[in-house]
């Protein structure tokens, strides 16, 4: 088969191929503009990825998270209509993916309605969830969507050890809801996300095996942080969870094996560059990578404030100015300036992976992966 035939098939056949190819070319132009904006210091024209933390409330009190317990309560959460307005306006910035988080997003009864809004607008919706608040009725509602990914937080393949970190019965509830979604909502992408700490660094490979047994689509890892959106959690017991140089031998073994193991099972996982960066992070260094916070993606908190990441914030609220005006405002540009000179020690999936995808070395050293990422993340997020 010719390369053109291969591309056509990858894009979903002749009928939809031209449309998807146009979207793909637009996405490529956006990518080039983002790289230029980051390197030359001008305002990016687009924002392909938008993170929205819908609420600070959560039904769990996970050991590694201080969002629900210690995050400042600064007033009422955004309403359904306010979030929908943001979603509609995001199209002007060529947004492709909206990632909903919290807190626990499914505590908001309007979450399916917000996902439906994304679907109607052609936006892919990702939801980061603990998986314990998804009823049978909600499963039936989610089965209607074709551009939805649910990512479940799970920190150990052993139920007891996972529940020590996340709460009694969590492992079983996640397992059960994954099974229901596989059976009743087969078009929904399902993934697992594991926070890697001193206590589970040896179990990363086993998490890949668990993901394969559960027949989910992806399994991803992010190292434990005590900054970013977990900065409010300062209890002394967190000292025993931090990755340190003593974890490097075990982590190096896992990093070496995971990409091939995930490939063997047909699972998406972190880029090799991200996994190798975890070694730098565990060694106490900051991996060298231009950060695209405030360029490829923006964050909106439950109260409507827009910022690049939780280490760089200003009083900039999209409910006052609108999303586009806020994205292009002097206040946002001041935060981008700090991002360009940032020395914060962070290496989480949501921040680092988009930055890795925009690094020129990714396109040069691994063009196949770059194409697959572009195809999946930017304009073909629906399951085929």
mmCIF file of C-alpha atoms in Angstrom:
data_model
loop_
_atom_site.group_PDB
_atom_site.id
_atom_site.type_symbol
_atom_site.label_atom_id
_atom_site.label_comp_id
_atom_site.label_asym_id
_atom_site.label_seq_id
_atom_site.Cartn_x
_atom_site.Cartn_y
_atom_site.Cartn_z
ATOM 1 C CA UNK A 1 0.000 0.000 0.000
ATOM 2 C CA UNK A 2 1.265 3.487 -0.841
ATOM 3 C CA UNK A 3 2.037 6.022 1.861
ATOM 4 C CA UNK A 4 -1.006 7.999 0.704
ATOM 5 C CA UNK A 5 -3.227 4.975 1.144
ATOM 6 C CA UNK A 6 -1.796 4.351 4.584
ATOM 7 C CA UNK A 7 -2.458 7.929 5.632
ATOM 8 C CA UNK A 8 -5.974 7.792 4.180
ATOM 9 C CA UNK A 9 -6.768 4.652 6.135
ATOM 10 C CA UNK A 10 -5.276 6.132 9.300
ATOM 11 C CA UNK A 11 -7.548 9.113 8.866
ATOM 12 C CA UNK A 12 -10.642 6.950 8.733
ATOM 13 C CA UNK A 13 -11.182 6.241 5.024
ATOM 14 C CA UNK A 14 -11.730 8.336 1.930
ATOM 15 C CA UNK A 15 -15.029 9.857 3.013
ATOM 16 C CA UNK A 16 -13.732 11.417 6.201
ATOM 17 C CA UNK A 17 -10.101 11.577 5.150
ATOM 18 C CA UNK A 18 -10.196 14.964 3.444
ATOM 19 C CA UNK A 19 -11.959 16.551 6.395
ATOM 20 C CA UNK A 20 -9.563 15.039 8.916
ATOM 21 C CA UNK A 21 -6.577 15.937 6.777
ATOM 22 C CA UNK A 22 -7.677 19.584 6.750
ATOM 23 C CA UNK A 23 -8.018 19.490 10.511
ATOM 24 C CA UNK A 24 -4.636 17.841 10.740
ATOM 25 C CA UNK A 25 -2.966 20.508 8.603
ATOM 26 C CA UNK A 26 -4.561 23.206 10.773
ATOM 27 C CA UNK A 27 -3.219 21.431 13.848
ATOM 28 C CA UNK A 28 0.262 21.264 12.351
ATOM 29 C CA UNK A 29 0.195 25.014 11.693
ATOM 30 C CA UNK A 30 -0.903 25.559 15.294
ATOM 31 C CA UNK A 31 2.004 23.413 16.501
ATOM 32 C CA UNK A 32 4.498 25.444 14.480
ATOM 33 C CA UNK A 33 3.052 28.666 15.895
ATOM 34 C CA UNK A 34 3.281 27.311 19.458
ATOM 35 C CA UNK A 35 6.944 26.425 19.006
ATOM 36 C CA UNK A 36 7.644 29.893 17.590
ATOM 37 C CA UNK A 37 5.678 31.597 20.369
ATOM 38 C CA UNK A 38 7.592 29.731 23.095
ATOM 39 C CA UNK A 39 10.985 30.401 21.539
ATOM 40 C CA UNK A 40 10.389 33.992 20.427
ATOM 41 C CA UNK A 41 8.191 35.129 23.307
ATOM 42 C CA UNK A 42 5.020 36.128 21.486
ATOM 43 C CA UNK A 43 1.400 35.277 22.319
ATOM 44 C CA UNK A 44 0.322 31.922 20.873
ATOM 45 C CA UNK A 45 -2.634 31.983 18.505
ATOM 46 C CA UNK A 46 -4.054 28.689 19.755
ATOM 47 C CA UNK A 47 -4.500 26.640 22.923
ATOM 48 C CA UNK A 48 -4.857 22.978 21.846
ATOM 49 C CA UNK A 49 -5.356 21.637 25.368
ATOM 50 C CA UNK A 50 -7.443 23.105 28.191
ATOM 51 C CA UNK A 51 -7.452 21.775 31.751
ATOM 52 C CA UNK A 52 -10.535 22.675 33.788
ATOM 53 C CA UNK A 53 -10.685 21.800 37.479
ATOM 54 C CA UNK A 54 -14.417 21.780 37.992
ATOM 55 C CA UNK A 55 -14.472 21.606 41.784
ATOM 56 C CA UNK A 56 -12.323 21.189 44.875
ATOM 57 C CA UNK A 57 -14.753 18.744 46.500
ATOM 58 C CA UNK A 58 -13.868 15.064 46.666
ATOM 59 C CA UNK A 59 -15.338 12.018 48.389
ATOM 60 C CA UNK A 60 -11.856 10.594 49.084
ATOM 61 C CA UNK A 61 -8.908 11.793 51.149
ATOM 62 C CA UNK A 62 -5.955 10.279 49.298
ATOM 63 C CA UNK A 63 -2.660 10.450 51.156
ATOM 64 C CA UNK A 64 -0.808 12.126 48.289
ATOM 65 C CA UNK A 65 -3.441 14.799 47.547
ATOM 66 C CA UNK A 66 -4.264 18.018 49.373
ATOM 67 C CA UNK A 67 -6.653 19.455 46.802
ATOM 68 C CA UNK A 68 -9.962 18.710 48.495
ATOM 69 C CA UNK A 69 -8.827 19.168 52.090
ATOM 70 C CA UNK A 70 -6.447 22.127 51.953
ATOM 71 C CA UNK A 71 -7.057 23.915 48.649
ATOM 72 C CA UNK A 72 -8.396 27.436 49.349
ATOM 73 C CA UNK A 73 -12.185 27.742 49.261
ATOM 74 C CA UNK A 74 -12.540 30.948 47.260
ATOM 75 C CA UNK A 75 -16.260 31.031 46.596
ATOM 76 C CA UNK A 76 -18.824 29.274 44.420
ATOM 77 C CA UNK A 77 -17.789 26.883 41.691
ATOM 78 C CA UNK A 78 -18.384 27.847 38.091
ATOM 79 C CA UNK A 79 -21.915 27.113 36.953
ATOM 80 C CA UNK A 80 -22.860 24.787 34.114
ATOM 81 C CA UNK A 81 -23.568 27.761 31.863
ATOM 82 C CA UNK A 82 -20.240 29.419 32.684
ATOM 83 C CA UNK A 83 -18.277 26.267 31.842
ATOM 84 C CA UNK A 84 -20.264 25.804 28.637
ATOM 85 C CA UNK A 85 -19.461 29.373 27.644
ATOM 86 C CA UNK A 86 -15.760 28.650 28.144
ATOM 87 C CA UNK A 87 -16.051 25.499 26.033
ATOM 88 C CA UNK A 88 -17.714 27.361 23.174
ATOM 89 C CA UNK A 89 -15.152 30.143 23.306
ATOM 90 C CA UNK A 90 -12.288 27.634 23.305
ATOM 91 C CA UNK A 91 -13.057 26.886 19.649
ATOM 92 C CA UNK A 92 -11.725 30.350 18.790
ATOM 93 C CA UNK A 93 -8.370 29.167 20.173
ATOM 94 C CA UNK A 94 -8.493 25.916 18.171
ATOM 95 C CA UNK A 95 -8.776 23.847 21.350
ATOM 96 C CA UNK A 96 -8.928 20.116 20.595
ATOM 97 C CA UNK A 97 -9.038 18.505 24.046
ATOM 98 C CA UNK A 98 -10.679 19.580 27.299
ATOM 99 C CA UNK A 99 -9.492 17.708 30.383
ATOM 100 C CA UNK A 100 -11.857 17.850 33.352
ATOM 101 C CA UNK A 101 -10.445 17.329 36.823
ATOM 102 C CA UNK A 102 -11.061 18.248 40.435
ATOM 103 C CA UNK A 103 -11.586 17.203 43.135
ATOM 104 C CA UNK A 104 -13.789 14.424 41.868
ATOM 105 C CA UNK A 105 -15.551 15.588 38.684
ATOM 106 C CA UNK A 106 -18.384 13.057 38.949
ATOM 107 C CA UNK A 107 -19.569 14.756 42.126
ATOM 108 C CA UNK A 108 -20.931 17.384 39.752
ATOM 109 C CA UNK A 109 -24.246 16.144 38.435
ATOM 110 C CA UNK A 110 -23.804 18.241 35.293
ATOM 111 C CA UNK A 111 -20.624 16.464 34.149
ATOM 112 C CA UNK A 112 -22.405 14.354 31.497
ATOM 113 C CA UNK A 113 -24.011 17.561 30.217
ATOM 114 C CA UNK A 114 -20.588 19.205 29.965
ATOM 115 C CA UNK A 115 -19.202 16.171 28.140
ATOM 116 C CA UNK A 116 -22.161 16.358 25.760
ATOM 117 C CA UNK A 117 -21.343 20.013 25.100
ATOM 118 C CA UNK A 118 -17.788 18.994 24.212
ATOM 119 C CA UNK A 119 -19.117 16.259 21.931
ATOM 120 C CA UNK A 120 -21.438 18.670 20.116
ATOM 121 C CA UNK A 121 -18.594 21.156 19.656
ATOM 122 C CA UNK A 122 -16.202 18.524 18.288
ATOM 123 C CA UNK A 123 -13.980 18.655 21.382
ATOM 124 C CA UNK A 124 -12.478 15.518 22.862
ATOM 125 C CA UNK A 125 -13.258 15.295 26.585
ATOM 126 C CA UNK A 126 -10.915 13.679 29.093
ATOM 127 C CA UNK A 127 -12.020 13.139 32.682
ATOM 128 C CA UNK A 128 -9.596 12.405 35.517
ATOM 129 C CA UNK A 129 -11.567 10.510 38.147
ATOM 130 C CA UNK A 130 -11.165 8.286 41.183
ATOM 131 C CA UNK A 131 -13.879 6.070 39.709
ATOM 132 C CA UNK A 132 -15.967 5.654 42.865
ATOM 133 C CA UNK A 133 -18.902 7.933 41.995
ATOM 134 C CA UNK A 134 -19.965 6.514 38.626
ATOM 135 C CA UNK A 135 -23.424 4.972 38.900
ATOM 136 C CA UNK A 136 -25.054 2.535 36.470
ATOM 137 C CA UNK A 137 -27.183 5.424 35.235
ATOM 138 C CA UNK A 138 -24.046 7.456 34.538
ATOM 139 C CA UNK A 139 -22.449 4.526 32.693
ATOM 140 C CA UNK A 140 -25.504 4.391 30.414
ATOM 141 C CA UNK A 141 -25.190 8.127 29.787
ATOM 142 C CA UNK A 142 -21.485 7.907 29.006
ATOM 143 C CA UNK A 143 -22.151 5.187 26.437
ATOM 144 C CA UNK A 144 -23.623 7.888 24.192
ATOM 145 C CA UNK A 145 -20.271 9.618 23.684
ATOM 146 C CA UNK A 146 -17.596 8.930 21.063
ATOM 147 C CA UNK A 147 -14.896 11.441 21.996
ATOM 148 C CA UNK A 148 -14.509 10.660 25.677
ATOM 149 C CA UNK A 149 -11.632 9.281 27.722
ATOM 150 C CA UNK A 150 -11.868 8.397 31.402
ATOM 151 C CA UNK A 151 -8.605 8.132 33.342
ATOM 152 C CA UNK A 152 -8.816 6.363 36.704
ATOM 153 C CA UNK A 153 -6.387 7.074 39.521
ATOM 154 C CA UNK A 154 -4.921 3.833 40.836
ATOM 155 C CA UNK A 155 -1.600 3.557 42.629
ATOM 156 C CA UNK A 156 -0.935 -0.145 43.113
ATOM 157 C CA UNK A 157 -2.004 -3.449 41.526
ATOM 158 C CA UNK A 158 -2.446 -4.883 45.015
ATOM 159 C CA UNK A 159 -5.862 -3.848 46.412
ATOM 160 C CA UNK A 160 -4.677 -3.438 50.011
ATOM 161 C CA UNK A 161 -1.686 -1.312 49.098
ATOM 162 C CA UNK A 162 -3.709 0.822 46.720
ATOM 163 C CA UNK A 163 -6.423 1.354 49.322
ATOM 164 C CA UNK A 164 -3.837 2.346 51.939
ATOM 165 C CA UNK A 165 -3.147 5.398 49.768
ATOM 166 C CA UNK A 166 -6.608 6.062 48.345
ATOM 167 C CA UNK A 167 -9.158 4.688 50.790
ATOM 168 C CA UNK A 168 -10.898 1.468 51.724
ATOM 169 C CA UNK A 169 -12.642 -0.322 48.860
ATOM 170 C CA UNK A 170 -11.373 2.014 46.126
ATOM 171 C CA UNK A 171 -9.551 -0.683 44.151
ATOM 172 C CA UNK A 172 -12.640 -2.885 43.962
ATOM 173 C CA UNK A 173 -14.898 0.019 42.949
ATOM 174 C CA UNK A 174 -12.542 1.060 40.144
ATOM 175 C CA UNK A 175 -12.266 -2.534 38.915
ATOM 176 C CA UNK A 176 -16.050 -2.897 38.850
ATOM 177 C CA UNK A 177 -16.763 0.372 37.047
ATOM 178 C CA UNK A 178 -14.073 -0.366 34.448
ATOM 179 C CA UNK A 179 -15.742 -3.726 33.753
ATOM 180 C CA UNK A 180 -19.153 -2.053 33.374
ATOM 181 C CA UNK A 181 -17.796 0.579 31.020
ATOM 182 C CA UNK A 182 -16.017 -2.035 28.917
ATOM 183 C CA UNK A 183 -19.300 -3.915 28.586
ATOM 184 C CA UNK A 184 -21.788 -1.057 28.228
ATOM 185 C CA UNK A 185 -19.783 1.863 26.831
ATOM 186 C CA UNK A 186 -17.190 0.272 24.522
ATOM 187 C CA UNK A 187 -16.516 3.507 22.598
ATOM 188 C CA UNK A 188 -15.133 5.266 25.679
ATOM 189 C CA UNK A 189 -11.346 5.284 26.051
ATOM 190 C CA UNK A 190 -10.299 3.967 29.464
ATOM 191 C CA UNK A 191 -6.965 4.499 31.162
ATOM 192 C CA UNK A 192 -5.175 4.134 34.475
ATOM 193 C CA UNK A 193 -2.929 6.770 36.018
ATOM 194 C CA UNK A 194 -0.453 5.812 38.730
ATOM 195 C CA UNK A 195 1.323 8.268 41.027
ATOM 196 C CA UNK A 196 4.785 6.787 41.503
ATOM 197 C CA UNK A 197 6.272 7.119 44.971
ATOM 198 C CA UNK A 198 8.822 5.380 47.142
ATOM 199 C CA UNK A 199 6.145 2.879 48.160
ATOM 200 C CA UNK A 200 5.176 1.621 44.696
ATOM 201 C CA UNK A 201 8.177 2.238 42.445
ATOM 202 C CA UNK A 202 8.731 -1.526 42.236
ATOM 203 C CA UNK A 203 5.164 -2.109 41.038
ATOM 204 C CA UNK A 204 5.105 -0.058 37.827
ATOM 205 C CA UNK A 205 5.555 -3.114 35.607
ATOM 206 C CA UNK A 206 2.791 -4.888 37.496
ATOM 207 C CA UNK A 207 0.509 -1.903 36.820
ATOM 208 C CA UNK A 208 1.030 -2.496 33.089
ATOM 209 C CA UNK A 209 0.029 -6.145 33.548
ATOM 210 C CA UNK A 210 -3.048 -5.012 35.498
ATOM 211 C CA UNK A 211 -4.035 -2.613 32.709
ATOM 212 C CA UNK A 212 -3.725 -5.472 30.210
ATOM 213 C CA UNK A 213 -5.880 -7.789 32.344
ATOM 214 C CA UNK A 214 -8.542 -5.108 32.639
ATOM 215 C CA UNK A 215 -8.349 -4.445 28.868
ATOM 216 C CA UNK A 216 -8.089 -0.687 29.224
ATOM 217 C CA UNK A 217 -6.499 1.477 26.541
ATOM 218 C CA UNK A 218 -3.667 3.129 28.458
ATOM 219 C CA UNK A 219 -1.622 3.116 31.625
ATOM 220 C CA UNK A 220 0.458 6.141 32.556
ATOM 221 C CA UNK A 221 2.741 7.152 35.378
ATOM 222 C CA UNK A 222 3.594 10.431 37.057
ATOM 223 C CA UNK A 223 6.009 10.920 39.975
ATOM 224 C CA UNK A 224 4.729 12.110 43.342
ATOM 225 C CA UNK A 225 4.884 15.911 43.694
ATOM 226 C CA UNK A 226 4.481 18.213 46.646
ATOM 227 C CA UNK A 227 4.163 21.337 44.521
ATOM 228 C CA UNK A 228 1.831 22.114 41.586
ATOM 229 C CA UNK A 229 -1.796 21.414 42.555
ATOM 230 C CA UNK A 230 -0.711 19.313 45.553
ATOM 231 C CA UNK A 231 1.305 22.133 47.107
ATOM 232 C CA UNK A 232 -1.074 22.551 50.053
ATOM 233 C CA UNK A 233 -0.392 19.077 51.433
ATOM 234 C CA UNK A 234 2.504 19.529 53.881
ATOM 235 C CA UNK A 235 2.009 16.700 56.351
ATOM 236 C CA UNK A 236 5.208 15.046 57.525
ATOM 237 C CA UNK A 237 4.113 11.567 56.367
ATOM 238 C CA UNK A 238 4.695 12.672 52.782
ATOM 239 C CA UNK A 239 8.440 12.515 53.374
ATOM 240 C CA UNK A 240 8.275 8.730 53.118
ATOM 241 C CA UNK A 241 6.583 8.941 49.695
ATOM 242 C CA UNK A 242 9.025 11.152 47.837
ATOM 243 C CA UNK A 243 11.184 9.532 45.183
ATOM 244 C CA UNK A 244 14.864 9.845 46.031
ATOM 245 C CA UNK A 245 18.240 8.688 44.669
ATOM 246 C CA UNK A 246 17.774 5.434 46.597
ATOM 247 C CA UNK A 247 14.885 4.596 44.256
ATOM 248 C CA UNK A 248 16.956 5.033 41.101
ATOM 249 C CA UNK A 249 17.992 1.369 40.565
ATOM 250 C CA UNK A 250 14.407 0.089 40.837
ATOM 251 C CA UNK A 251 13.038 2.976 38.784
ATOM 252 C CA UNK A 252 15.648 2.468 36.063
ATOM 253 C CA UNK A 253 14.633 -1.186 35.697
ATOM 254 C CA UNK A 254 10.975 -0.242 35.383
ATOM 255 C CA UNK A 255 11.645 2.561 32.888
ATOM 256 C CA UNK A 256 13.629 0.193 30.695
ATOM 257 C CA UNK A 257 10.897 -2.442 30.548
ATOM 258 C CA UNK A 258 7.630 -0.495 30.479
ATOM 259 C CA UNK A 259 7.601 0.857 26.882
ATOM 260 C CA UNK A 260 8.131 -2.568 25.306
ATOM 261 C CA UNK A 261 5.763 -4.267 27.730
ATOM 262 C CA UNK A 262 3.009 -1.729 27.005
ATOM 263 C CA UNK A 263 3.614 -2.103 23.276
ATOM 264 C CA UNK A 264 3.296 -5.860 23.562
ATOM 265 C CA UNK A 265 -0.124 -5.500 25.191
ATOM 266 C CA UNK A 266 -1.278 -2.756 22.817
ATOM 267 C CA UNK A 267 -1.419 -0.163 25.594
ATOM 268 C CA UNK A 268 -0.630 3.517 25.327
ATOM 269 C CA UNK A 269 1.812 4.691 27.976
ATOM 270 C CA UNK A 270 4.161 7.576 28.664
ATOM 271 C CA UNK A 271 6.752 8.554 26.113
ATOM 272 C CA UNK A 272 10.183 7.088 26.691
ATOM 273 C CA UNK A 273 11.466 10.645 27.133
ATOM 274 C CA UNK A 274 9.039 11.193 29.996
ATOM 275 C CA UNK A 275 9.909 7.913 31.699
ATOM 276 C CA UNK A 276 13.626 8.667 31.432
ATOM 277 C CA UNK A 277 12.953 12.149 32.819
ATOM 278 C CA UNK A 278 11.537 10.487 35.931
ATOM 279 C CA UNK A 279 15.063 9.238 36.630
ATOM 280 C CA UNK A 280 16.338 12.822 36.575
ATOM 281 C CA UNK A 281 13.466 13.883 38.814
ATOM 282 C CA UNK A 282 14.166 11.094 41.335
ATOM 283 C CA UNK A 283 17.833 12.081 41.371
ATOM 284 C CA UNK A 284 16.842 15.557 42.540
ATOM 285 C CA UNK A 285 17.473 17.309 39.250
ATOM 286 C CA UNK A 286 15.122 19.232 36.967
ATOM 287 C CA UNK A 287 14.914 17.499 33.569
ATOM 288 C CA UNK A 288 15.990 19.892 30.833
ATOM 289 C CA UNK A 289 12.975 20.608 28.655
ATOM 290 C CA UNK A 290 11.357 23.843 27.445
ATOM 291 C CA UNK A 291 8.024 23.988 29.280
ATOM 292 C CA UNK A 292 4.923 24.800 27.212
ATOM 293 C CA UNK A 293 2.667 25.700 30.142
ATOM 294 C CA UNK A 294 0.686 28.724 29.014
ATOM 295 C CA UNK A 295 1.400 27.904 25.380
ATOM 296 C CA UNK A 296 0.069 24.485 24.428
ATOM 297 C CA UNK A 297 -2.265 24.406 27.407
ATOM 298 C CA UNK A 298 -3.920 26.521 30.062
ATOM 299 C CA UNK A 299 -5.465 25.708 33.431
ATOM 300 C CA UNK A 300 -8.729 27.028 34.821
ATOM 301 C CA UNK A 301 -9.500 26.477 38.507
ATOM 302 C CA UNK A 302 -13.003 25.921 39.983
ATOM 303 C CA UNK A 303 -13.480 29.681 40.326
ATOM 304 C CA UNK A 304 -12.610 30.608 36.739
ATOM 305 C CA UNK A 305 -9.010 31.722 37.188
ATOM 306 C CA UNK A 306 -6.718 31.058 34.214
ATOM 307 C CA UNK A 307 -2.998 30.335 34.611
ATOM 308 C CA UNK A 308 -0.210 28.258 33.005
ATOM 309 C CA UNK A 309 0.305 25.981 36.024
ATOM 310 C CA UNK A 310 -0.065 26.125 39.790
ATOM 311 C CA UNK A 311 3.505 27.337 40.228
ATOM 312 C CA UNK A 312 2.692 30.496 38.239
ATOM 313 C CA UNK A 313 -0.556 32.276 39.017
ATOM 314 C CA UNK A 314 -2.000 35.783 38.783
ATOM 315 C CA UNK A 315 -5.536 37.111 39.518
ATOM 316 C CA UNK A 316 -6.781 36.553 35.961
ATOM 317 C CA UNK A 317 -10.377 35.337 35.669
ATOM 318 C CA UNK A 318 -12.053 34.216 32.454
ATOM 319 C CA UNK A 319 -15.458 34.951 33.997
ATOM 320 C CA UNK A 320 -14.502 38.642 33.894
ATOM 321 C CA UNK A 321 -12.635 38.901 30.592
ATOM 322 C CA UNK A 322 -13.630 35.820 28.625
ATOM 323 C CA UNK A 323 -11.296 32.991 27.660
ATOM 324 C CA UNK A 324 -9.787 34.469 24.489
ATOM 325 C CA UNK A 325 -9.130 37.893 25.992
ATOM 326 C CA UNK A 326 -7.626 36.292 29.098
ATOM 327 C CA UNK A 327 -5.376 33.999 27.018
ATOM 328 C CA UNK A 328 -4.046 36.999 25.105
ATOM 329 C CA UNK A 329 -3.895 39.408 28.062
ATOM 330 C CA UNK A 330 -0.781 41.122 29.501
ATOM 331 C CA UNK A 331 -1.345 39.258 32.792
ATOM 332 C CA UNK A 332 -1.142 35.896 31.004
ATOM 333 C CA UNK A 333 1.928 37.046 29.125
ATOM 334 C CA UNK A 334 3.601 37.962 32.426
ATOM 335 C CA UNK A 335 2.993 34.422 33.644
ATOM 336 C CA UNK A 336 4.393 33.008 30.381
ATOM 337 C CA UNK A 337 7.526 35.098 30.921
ATOM 338 C CA UNK A 338 8.016 33.398 34.293
ATOM 339 C CA UNK A 339 7.409 29.994 32.723
ATOM 340 C CA UNK A 340 10.227 30.590 30.249
ATOM 341 C CA UNK A 341 12.679 31.143 33.112
ATOM 342 C CA UNK A 342 11.106 28.684 35.556
ATOM 343 C CA UNK A 343 13.339 26.433 37.661
ATOM 344 C CA UNK A 344 10.574 24.655 39.604
ATOM 345 C CA UNK A 345 11.211 20.978 40.079
ATOM 346 C CA UNK A 346 8.256 19.295 38.424
ATOM 347 C CA UNK A 347 7.752 16.407 36.041
ATOM 348 C CA UNK A 348 4.111 15.453 35.925
ATOM 349 C CA UNK A 349 2.354 13.915 32.944
ATOM 350 C CA UNK A 350 -0.037 16.782 32.298
ATOM 351 C CA UNK A 351 2.759 19.363 32.087
ATOM 352 C CA UNK A 352 5.749 17.492 30.729
ATOM 353 C CA UNK A 353 4.191 15.249 28.092
ATOM 354 C CA UNK A 354 2.716 18.085 25.986
ATOM 355 C CA UNK A 355 6.090 19.843 26.185
ATOM 356 C CA UNK A 356 7.890 16.698 25.057
ATOM 357 C CA UNK A 357 5.508 16.422 22.095
ATOM 358 C CA UNK A 358 6.468 19.937 20.961
ATOM 359 C CA UNK A 359 10.200 19.456 21.343
ATOM 360 C CA UNK A 360 11.838 19.389 17.879
ATOM 361 C CA UNK A 361 13.844 16.317 18.894
ATOM 362 C CA UNK A 362 10.608 14.326 19.141
ATOM 363 C CA UNK A 363 9.880 14.940 15.471
ATOM 364 C CA UNK A 364 13.450 14.184 14.413
ATOM 365 C CA UNK A 365 14.184 11.122 16.556
ATOM 366 C CA UNK A 366 10.765 9.507 16.596
ATOM 367 C CA UNK A 367 8.613 10.759 13.702
ATOM 368 C CA UNK A 368 6.303 7.736 13.889
ATOM 369 C CA UNK A 369 5.432 8.493 17.497
ATOM 370 C CA UNK A 370 5.025 12.177 16.677
ATOM 371 C CA UNK A 371 2.523 11.318 13.914
ATOM 372 C CA UNK A 372 0.589 8.942 16.163
ATOM 373 C CA UNK A 373 0.419 11.563 18.926
ATOM 374 C CA UNK A 374 -0.782 14.200 16.469
ATOM 375 C CA UNK A 375 -3.374 11.810 15.078
ATOM 376 C CA UNK A 376 -4.691 10.765 18.501
ATOM 377 C CA UNK A 377 -4.393 13.898 20.596
ATOM 378 C CA UNK A 378 -5.063 16.723 18.180
ATOM 379 C CA UNK A 379 -7.734 15.606 15.765
ATOM 380 C CA UNK A 380 -8.631 11.924 15.938
ATOM 381 C CA UNK A 381 -9.397 11.308 19.576
ATOM 382 C CA UNK A 382 -12.537 9.306 18.820
ATOM 383 C CA UNK A 383 -12.265 5.526 19.046
ATOM 384 C CA UNK A 384 -12.436 3.751 15.707
#
